[in-house]
C-alpha positions as semicolon CSV with decimal commas, in nm:
position;residue;x (nm);y (nm);z (nm)
1;P;5,629;-14,194;-7,442
2;M;5,359;-14,446;-7,368
3;D;5,490;-14,794;-7,304
4;V;5,176;-14,990;-7,381
5;T;5,057;-15,245;-7,629
6;V;4,749;-15,127;-7,815
7;V;4,523;-15,397;-7,957
8;A;4,240;-15,316;-8,196
9;E;3,921;-15,486;-8,079
10;C;3,756;-15,430;-8,417
11;S;3,842;-15,258;-8,746
12;S;3,986;-14,928;-8,621
13;Q;4,153;-14,611;-8,744
14;V;4,390;-14,443;-8,502
15;V;4,607;-14,133;-8,513
16;C;4,956;-14,202;-8,381
17;A;5,206;-13,924;-8,325
18;G;5,547;-13,928;-8,164
19;A;5,736;-13,648;-7,994
20;S;5,925;-13,559;-8,311
21;E;5,604;-13,509;-8,512
22;L;5,444;-13,302;-8,235
23;R;5,754;-13,087;-8,188
24;Q;5,781;-13,038;-8,565
25;V;5,429;-12,894;-8,575
26;L;5,411;-12,719;-8,238
27;G;5,776;-12,636;-8,178
28;E;5,845;-12,484;-7,838
29;D;5,470;-12,453;-7,779
30;L;5,436;-12,832;-7,729
31;E;5,418;-12,841;-7,349
32;P;5,184;-12,540;-7,309
33;C;4,961;-12,680;-7,585
34;L;4,935;-13,018;-7,412
35;Q;4,867;-12,847;-7,079
36;R;4,587;-12,639;-7,233
37;G;4,438;-12,957;-7,376
38;A;4,444;-13,126;-7,034
39;L;4,288;-12,818;-6,876
40;R;4,009;-12,808;-7,135
41;A;3,939;-13,179;-7,085
42;A;3,904;-13,125;-6,708
43;M;3,687;-12,817;-6,765
44;K;3,448;-13,019;-6,980
45;R;3,393;-13,255;-6,684
46;A;3,334;-12,975;-6,431
47;P;2,959;-12,896;-6,440
48;M;2,995;-12,520;-6,401
49;L;3,288;-12,490;-6,643
50;A;3,142;-12,722;-6,907
51;N;2,886;-12,452;-6,988
52;L;3,159;-12,211;-7,096
53;S;3,202;-12,163;-7,469
54;K;3,511;-12,307;-7,635
55;A;3,650;-11,953;-7,665
56;Q;3,595;-11,889;-7,293
57;Q;3,760;-12,222;-7,203
58;M;4,059;-12,133;-7,424
59;R;4,091;-11,788;-7,264
60;L;4,076;-11,944;-6,917
61;A;4,335;-12,208;-7,012
62;D;4,563;-11,932;-7,146
63;A;4,516;-11,716;-6,835
64;V;4,596;-11,967;-6,561
65;T;4,944;-12,035;-6,429
66;V;5,086;-12,388;-6,411
67;K;5,283;-12,442;-6,090
68;T;5,497;-12,737;-5,982
69;F;5,497;-12,847;-5,619
70;Q;5,734;-13,089;-5,449
71;P;5,597;-13,390;-5,255
72;N;5,457;-13,319;-4,909
73;R;5,451;-12,942;-4,966
74;A;5,133;-12,755;-4,885
75;I;4,982;-12,585;-5,186
76;M;4,888;-12,246;-5,050
77;V;4,760;-12,000;-5,305
78;D;4,568;-11,695;-5,185
79;G;4,223;-11,671;-5,333
80;I;4,237;-12,009;-5,510
81;L;3,902;-12,090;-5,668
82;M;4,003;-12,370;-5,904
83;L;4,266;-12,642;-5,895
84;I;4,322;-12,890;-6,179
85;V;4,585;-13,162;-6,146
86;L;4,796;-13,195;-6,462
87;E;5,052;-13,443;-6,324
88;G;5,092;-13,630;-5,997
89;S;4,839;-13,627;-5,716
90;V;4,731;-13,397;-5,434
91;C;4,515;-13,432;-5,123
92;A;4,250;-13,178;-5,032
93;R;3,943;-13,193;-4,812
94;G;4,035;-13,549;-4,713
95;M;4,022;-13,670;-5,075
96;S;4,291;-13,759;-5,327
97;F;4,297;-13,588;-5,667
98;E;4,501;-13,727;-5,956
99;R;4,584;-13,631;-6,313
100;G;4,280;-13,473;-6,480
101;D;4,088;-13,429;-6,152
102;F;3,967;-13,087;-6,046
103;L;3,856;-12,907;-5,732
104;L;3,636;-12,598;-5,757
105;D;3,534;-12,361;-5,481
106;E;3,190;-12,324;-5,637
107;A;3,043;-12,101;-5,366
108;S;3,331;-11,851;-5,398
109;L;3,309;-11,858;-5,778
110;Q;2,940;-11,782;-5,757
111;M;2,997;-11,497;-5,508
112;A;3,280;-11,355;-5,722
113;S;3,055;-11,349;-6,028
114;G;2,779;-11,169;-5,840
115;K;2,514;-11,392;-5,998
116;D;2,405;-11,751;-6,033
117;V;2,659;-11,962;-6,219
118;P;2,515;-12,220;-6,463
119;G;2,568;-12,573;-6,337
120;L;2,556;-12,482;-5,969
121;E;2,273;-12,619;-5,765
122;G;2,103;-12,381;-5,519
């Protein structure tokens, strides 16, 4: 749970939900549901994925596999075209990526599709 003090800066309405409420509604689907939400949020920020319809984003979120890696282990996945960090941080191409960050191999995605992908420049 979040350990933070929230202060309203003006008259505000907020939805607050604890683990028990979420589990009551989502049951065992809680973690996958939250992961799909994090994936969709990252997709909306990725120029070429933001153009996908909501249905396409949901299908993509349902199709991917979430993997856990231990610290200092190389993440080697054959044919990886997209990486979205759900928890923790990773280094790739000399940059650090943290929760919610994404890395796309846009050239390979474009070649795999066989046509221009919306959101890709040249």
